[in-house]
Short mmCIF file of C-alpha atoms and ligand atoms in Angstrom, two decimals:
data_model
loop_
_atom_site.label_atom_id
_atom_site.label_comp_id
_atom_site.label_asym_id
_atom_site.label_seq_id
_atom_site.Cartn_x
_atom_site.Cartn_y
_atom_site.Cartn_z
CA MET A 1 0.26 -0.17 0.00
CA ALA A 2 1.15 3.36 -0.80
CA TRP A 3 2.74 5.83 1.85
CA PHE A 4 -0.33 7.85 1.67
CA HIS A 5 -3.04 5.50 2.53
CA THR A 6 -1.41 5.10 6.18
CA PHE A 7 0.94 8.67 7.01
CA PHE A 8 -2.23 10.88 7.14
CA ASP A 9 -3.62 9.02 10.84
CA LYS A 10 -4.65 10.53 14.19
CA GLU A 11 -1.03 11.89 15.41
CA TYR A 12 -0.66 13.24 11.59
CA VAL A 13 -3.88 16.03 12.17
CA GLU A 14 -2.19 16.97 15.61
CA MET A 15 0.62 18.08 13.99
CA LEU A 16 -0.90 19.55 11.78
CA ARG A 17 -2.65 21.51 14.14
CA VAL A 18 0.07 22.78 16.20
CA ARG A 19 2.61 23.28 12.90
CA ARG A 20 0.31 25.14 10.74
CA SER A 21 -1.23 27.90 13.08
CA ASN A 22 -4.87 29.87 12.44
CA SER A 23 -2.42 33.14 11.18
CA VAL A 24 -0.49 30.86 9.20
CA THR A 25 -3.40 29.78 7.34
CA SER A 26 -4.79 33.20 6.76
CA ILE A 27 -1.61 34.12 5.05
CA GLU A 28 -1.66 31.17 2.59
CA ALA A 29 -5.53 31.77 1.81
CA LYS A 30 -5.55 34.92 0.99
CA PHE A 31 -2.58 34.64 -1.10
CA ILE A 32 -4.76 31.56 -2.95
CA GLN A 33 -7.21 33.84 -2.67
CA LYS A 34 -5.49 36.92 -4.32
CA HIS A 35 -4.65 34.64 -7.17
CA LEU A 36 -7.51 32.17 -7.65
CA ARG A 37 -9.48 35.80 -8.00
CA LEU A 38 -12.12 34.30 -5.42
CA ARG A 39 -15.15 36.31 -4.73
CA LYS A 40 -18.28 35.31 -2.98
CA GLY A 41 -20.41 33.00 -5.10
CA LYS A 42 -17.21 31.05 -6.69
CA ASN A 43 -17.17 27.57 -7.06
CA VAL A 44 -14.28 26.34 -5.36
CA LEU A 45 -12.23 22.52 -5.31
CA ASP A 46 -9.92 22.16 -2.37
CA ALA A 47 -7.96 19.04 -3.38
CA PRO A 48 -6.75 17.61 -1.16
CA CYS A 49 -7.97 19.16 1.29
CA GLY A 50 -7.41 17.74 4.76
CA PHE A 51 -9.42 19.19 7.61
CA GLY A 52 -10.41 21.95 5.40
CA ARG A 53 -7.83 24.73 7.30
CA HIS A 54 -7.86 26.16 3.57
CA ALA A 55 -11.84 25.53 2.57
CA LEU A 56 -13.10 26.98 5.72
CA LYS A 57 -11.50 30.39 5.02
CA PHE A 58 -12.39 30.19 1.38
CA ALA A 59 -16.10 29.58 2.33
CA ARG A 60 -15.59 32.65 4.48
CA PHE A 61 -14.46 34.67 2.03
CA GLY A 62 -18.06 33.37 0.48
CA CYS A 63 -16.69 30.46 -1.79
CA ASN A 64 -18.71 27.33 -1.94
CA VAL A 65 -16.25 24.78 -1.68
CA THR A 66 -15.89 21.30 -2.28
CA GLY A 67 -13.18 19.12 -0.07
CA VAL A 68 -12.02 16.03 -1.26
CA ASP A 69 -9.60 13.90 0.80
CA LEU A 70 -8.92 10.39 1.87
CA SER A 71 -7.93 10.62 4.94
CA LYS A 72 -10.95 9.28 7.28
CA ALA A 73 -8.57 11.35 10.23
CA MET A 74 -8.78 14.22 8.59
CA LEU A 75 -11.87 14.55 7.19
CA ALA A 76 -13.44 13.65 11.23
CA ALA A 77 -11.59 16.59 11.96
CA ARG A 78 -12.95 18.60 9.14
CA LYS A 79 -13.71 22.37 9.93
CA ARG A 80 -17.87 22.79 8.83
CA HIS A 81 -19.34 25.50 7.58
CA THR A 82 -22.94 25.66 5.48
CA ARG A 83 -20.72 26.12 2.35
CA ILE A 84 -18.40 23.63 1.96
CA SER A 85 -19.14 19.82 1.56
CA TYR A 86 -16.19 17.39 1.91
CA GLU A 87 -15.94 14.28 -0.09
CA ARG A 88 -14.12 10.99 1.37
CA MET A 89 -11.92 9.95 -2.15
CA ASP A 90 -8.90 9.17 -3.67
CA ILE A 91 -8.20 12.44 -5.79
CA ARG A 92 -7.34 10.71 -8.53
CA ARG A 93 -10.70 8.93 -8.85
CA MET A 94 -12.46 12.92 -9.34
CA LYS A 95 -15.07 13.26 -12.36
CA PHE A 96 -15.98 16.83 -11.87
CA VAL A 97 -16.52 18.21 -14.83
CA GLU A 98 -16.49 22.34 -15.28
CA LYS A 99 -17.54 23.01 -12.06
CA PHE A 100 -14.88 25.04 -10.36
CA ASP A 101 -13.82 29.12 -10.76
CA GLY A 102 -10.83 27.92 -8.61
CA ILE A 103 -8.94 24.89 -7.33
CA PHE A 104 -6.31 24.78 -4.84
CA SER A 105 -4.33 21.58 -4.41
CA SER A 106 -1.83 21.95 -1.53
CA SER A 107 0.07 18.21 -2.51
CA ASN A 108 1.52 17.02 -5.16
CA GLY A 109 3.93 14.35 -6.78
CA TYR A 110 2.26 12.13 -4.82
CA PHE A 111 1.72 9.32 -7.46
CA SER A 112 3.85 8.25 -9.88
CA ASP A 113 4.95 10.15 -12.85
CA ARG A 114 1.71 9.44 -14.86
CA ASP A 115 -0.61 9.36 -12.50
CA ASN A 116 0.77 12.97 -11.35
CA ARG A 117 0.40 14.23 -15.07
CA LYS A 118 -3.05 12.81 -15.08
CA LEU A 119 -4.25 14.13 -12.20
CA LEU A 120 -3.27 17.33 -13.94
CA LYS A 121 -6.19 16.43 -16.60
CA THR A 122 -8.33 15.91 -13.52
CA PHE A 123 -7.78 18.85 -12.65
CA ALA A 124 -8.29 20.80 -15.64
CA LYS A 125 -11.40 18.95 -16.70
CA ALA A 126 -12.52 20.28 -13.29
CA LEU A 127 -12.00 23.88 -14.19
CA LYS A 128 -14.22 26.00 -15.99
CA PRO A 129 -12.74 27.43 -18.83
CA GLY A 130 -11.34 30.73 -17.43
CA GLY A 131 -10.90 29.36 -14.20
CA ARG A 132 -7.39 28.83 -12.38
CA ALA A 133 -5.50 26.38 -10.07
CA MET A 134 -3.12 26.51 -8.06
CA LEU A 135 -0.43 23.51 -7.34
CA TRP A 136 1.54 23.68 -4.63
CA THR A 137 4.80 21.09 -4.80
CA PHE A 138 8.88 21.70 -3.45
CA SER A 139 11.23 23.68 -5.48
CA VAL A 140 13.51 21.35 -6.84
CA LYS A 141 16.25 23.86 -7.38
CA GLU A 142 15.85 24.29 -3.45
CA ARG A 143 16.27 20.74 -2.91
CA ALA A 144 19.21 20.24 -4.87
CA ALA A 145 21.20 23.30 -2.90
CA LYS A 146 20.64 20.51 -0.01
CA PRO A 147 20.26 17.39 -1.10
CA GLU A 148 19.76 15.98 2.34
CA SER A 149 18.97 17.63 5.59
CA ARG A 150 17.76 17.22 9.25
CA SER A 151 15.47 19.37 11.10
CA TRP A 152 14.25 19.45 14.49
CA ALA A 153 11.33 20.98 16.01
CA LYS A 154 9.08 21.76 19.01
CA HIS A 155 5.56 21.93 19.07
CA GLY A 156 2.98 21.74 21.06
CA GLY A 157 4.60 19.27 23.13
CA ARG A 158 5.85 17.57 20.42
CA TYR A 159 9.36 17.03 19.06
CA ILE A 160 9.37 16.45 15.49
CA PHE A 161 12.40 15.45 13.91
CA SER A 162 12.26 14.98 9.78
CA GLU A 163 15.71 13.22 7.53
CA GLN A 164 14.94 14.06 4.25
CA LYS A 165 16.91 13.35 0.73
CA PHE A 166 16.52 14.63 -2.16
CA ASN A 167 17.57 12.22 -5.39
CA LEU A 168 18.40 14.47 -8.08
CA ARG A 169 18.87 12.03 -11.02
CA THR A 170 15.02 11.11 -10.25
CA GLY A 171 13.65 13.81 -8.51
CA LEU A 172 11.96 11.38 -5.87
CA TYR A 173 12.58 13.37 -2.25
CA GLU A 174 11.81 10.78 0.51
CA ALA A 175 11.62 11.87 4.24
CA LYS A 176 10.98 9.90 7.32
CA TRP A 177 9.45 11.64 10.30
CA TYR A 178 9.98 10.97 13.76
CA VAL A 179 7.39 12.27 16.60
CA TRP A 180 8.09 12.21 20.52
CA ARG A 181 5.40 13.76 22.73
CA ALA A 182 4.71 13.34 26.40
CA GLY A 183 3.20 10.05 27.88
CA PHE A 184 4.71 7.99 24.38
CA GLN A 185 7.91 6.17 25.14
CA LYS A 186 7.63 5.20 21.05
CA PRO A 187 8.26 7.63 18.40
CA TRP A 188 5.67 7.86 15.94
CA MET A 189 7.17 7.48 12.79
CA ARG A 190 6.52 7.12 9.13
CA LYS A 191 8.27 7.62 5.40
CA VAL A 192 6.77 9.76 2.62
CA GLN A 193 7.58 9.96 -0.84
CA VAL A 194 7.15 13.04 -3.14
CA ARG A 195 8.02 13.44 -7.20
CA GLY A 196 9.50 16.57 -8.14
CA TYR A 197 9.80 18.46 -10.97
CA SER A 198 11.25 20.97 -12.79
CA VAL A 199 9.43 24.25 -13.13
CA ALA A 200 9.79 23.73 -17.34
CA THR A 201 8.51 20.10 -16.78
CA TRP A 202 5.64 21.24 -14.64
CA ARG A 203 4.70 24.54 -17.76
CA ARG A 204 5.04 20.80 -20.65
CA ASP A 205 2.88 18.70 -18.44
CA LEU A 206 0.45 21.28 -17.47
CA LYS A 207 0.14 22.25 -21.03
CA ASN A 208 -0.45 18.61 -22.28
CA ALA A 209 -3.17 18.70 -20.03
CA GLY A 210 -5.02 21.90 -20.89
CA LEU A 211 -4.07 24.23 -18.52
CA LYS A 212 -1.39 27.35 -19.16
CA LEU A 213 1.34 28.05 -16.92
CA ILE A 214 1.15 31.60 -16.04
CA ALA A 215 3.29 31.63 -13.24
CA ALA A 216 5.71 30.05 -10.46
CA MET A 217 5.96 31.76 -6.89
CA PRO A 218 7.61 31.29 -3.85
CA LYS A 219 4.44 30.05 -1.60
CA PRO A 220 3.84 32.69 1.06
CA THR A 221 4.83 30.45 3.86
CA SER A 222 7.42 27.98 4.70
CA ASP A 223 6.77 24.56 6.59
CA GLY A 224 10.83 24.98 8.08
CA ASP A 225 11.07 22.41 5.86
CA GLY A 226 11.95 24.59 2.26
CA VAL A 227 9.73 26.95 1.07
CA GLY A 228 8.39 25.39 -1.98
CA LEU A 229 6.71 26.64 -5.15
CA ALA A 230 2.74 28.00 -6.27
CA LEU A 231 2.24 26.96 -9.39
CA LEU A 232 -0.84 29.62 -10.86
CA ALA A 233 -1.82 28.20 -14.27
CA GLU A 234 -5.12 28.84 -16.30
CA LYS A 235 -7.74 27.00 -18.58
CA PRO A 236 -7.98 28.91 -21.65
CA ARG A 237 -11.57 30.20 -22.69
C1 SAM B 301 -0.19 17.54 3.64
S1 SAM B 301 -1.50 17.19 3.81
C2 SAM B 301 -2.25 19.22 3.52
C3 SAM B 301 -3.85 18.86 3.49
C4 SAM B 301 -4.07 20.54 3.74
N1 SAM B 301 -4.64 20.54 2.20
C5 SAM B 301 -3.28 21.44 4.03
O1 SAM B 301 -2.47 22.08 4.02
O2 SAM B 301 -3.29 21.69 5.95
C6 SAM B 301 -2.23 16.04 2.84
C7 SAM B 301 -3.48 15.56 2.26
O3 SAM B 301 -3.63 14.56 1.01
C8 SAM B 301 -3.95 13.90 1.34
N2 SAM B 301 -4.07 12.65 0.77
C9 SAM B 301 -3.24 11.83 0.28
N3 SAM B 301 -2.87 10.93 -0.76
C10 SAM B 301 -4.41 11.54 -1.22
C11 SAM B 301 -5.15 10.64 -2.55
N4 SAM B 301 -4.48 10.21 -3.04
N5 SAM B 301 -6.51 11.33 -2.83
C12 SAM B 301 -6.86 12.47 -1.42
N6 SAM B 301 -6.53 12.99 -0.71
C13 SAM B 301 -4.94 12.70 -0.40
C14 SAM B 301 -4.02 13.51 3.02
O4 SAM B 301 -4.81 12.49 3.29
C15 SAM B 301 -3.55 14.64 3.81
O5 SAM B 301 -4.80 14.94 4.19
#
């Protein structure tokens, strides 16, 4: 079973809560709102949405939000709002057609090259003509400058240690996460594998999917694990 089926459990939910504060989420949501031109009444897809920290902000901007995620634990902790509907689903199986004015996808590169490219087509299909998508990913350039790293952090009574390795040849980023918490003898340990691509490859793959890359910007906040890239793409009218 692929890592993402088990990684996003209850412990991860707690870790995400303490690592991404409400003020960090507000900064991120305003950045996304500006670039996706989110206004009252717009339809937005947040996929994967996690427990809906961005979805809630989009709903408060007056948007109608669809949040899609695979993790039971994430959706059990979902932020509720009358303008948000959540669906538990593998994002690779989404079948939306020209429904959304904007798509936000926080997590890209989780799948095989083929599935990552296919997902871009799924997003393109789900967008209305003229709609915009913002995809977040890590930056290959940033990782290549520091292909191996380790980091420690203390958040809300948890000690979090991660070891990261980036393979310049394959573009594969692998990380091991350990979380210690008071009262627990053994750390929570999980492995992650994410694929990264150059901006030129993203541009080509987005184009093949029917989307035009209009900007590749630094993400508005850092998660202590690099800044990464925010790719902004548009579906031509
Ligand atoms: C790093 S979290 C980000 C969640 C949220 N967007 C945020 O920023 O708080 C990545 C999310 O991707 C979800 N995910 C991973 N693989 C998935 C898949 N195949 N289909 C749907 N969701 C998936 C996980 O359950 C998790 O909630």
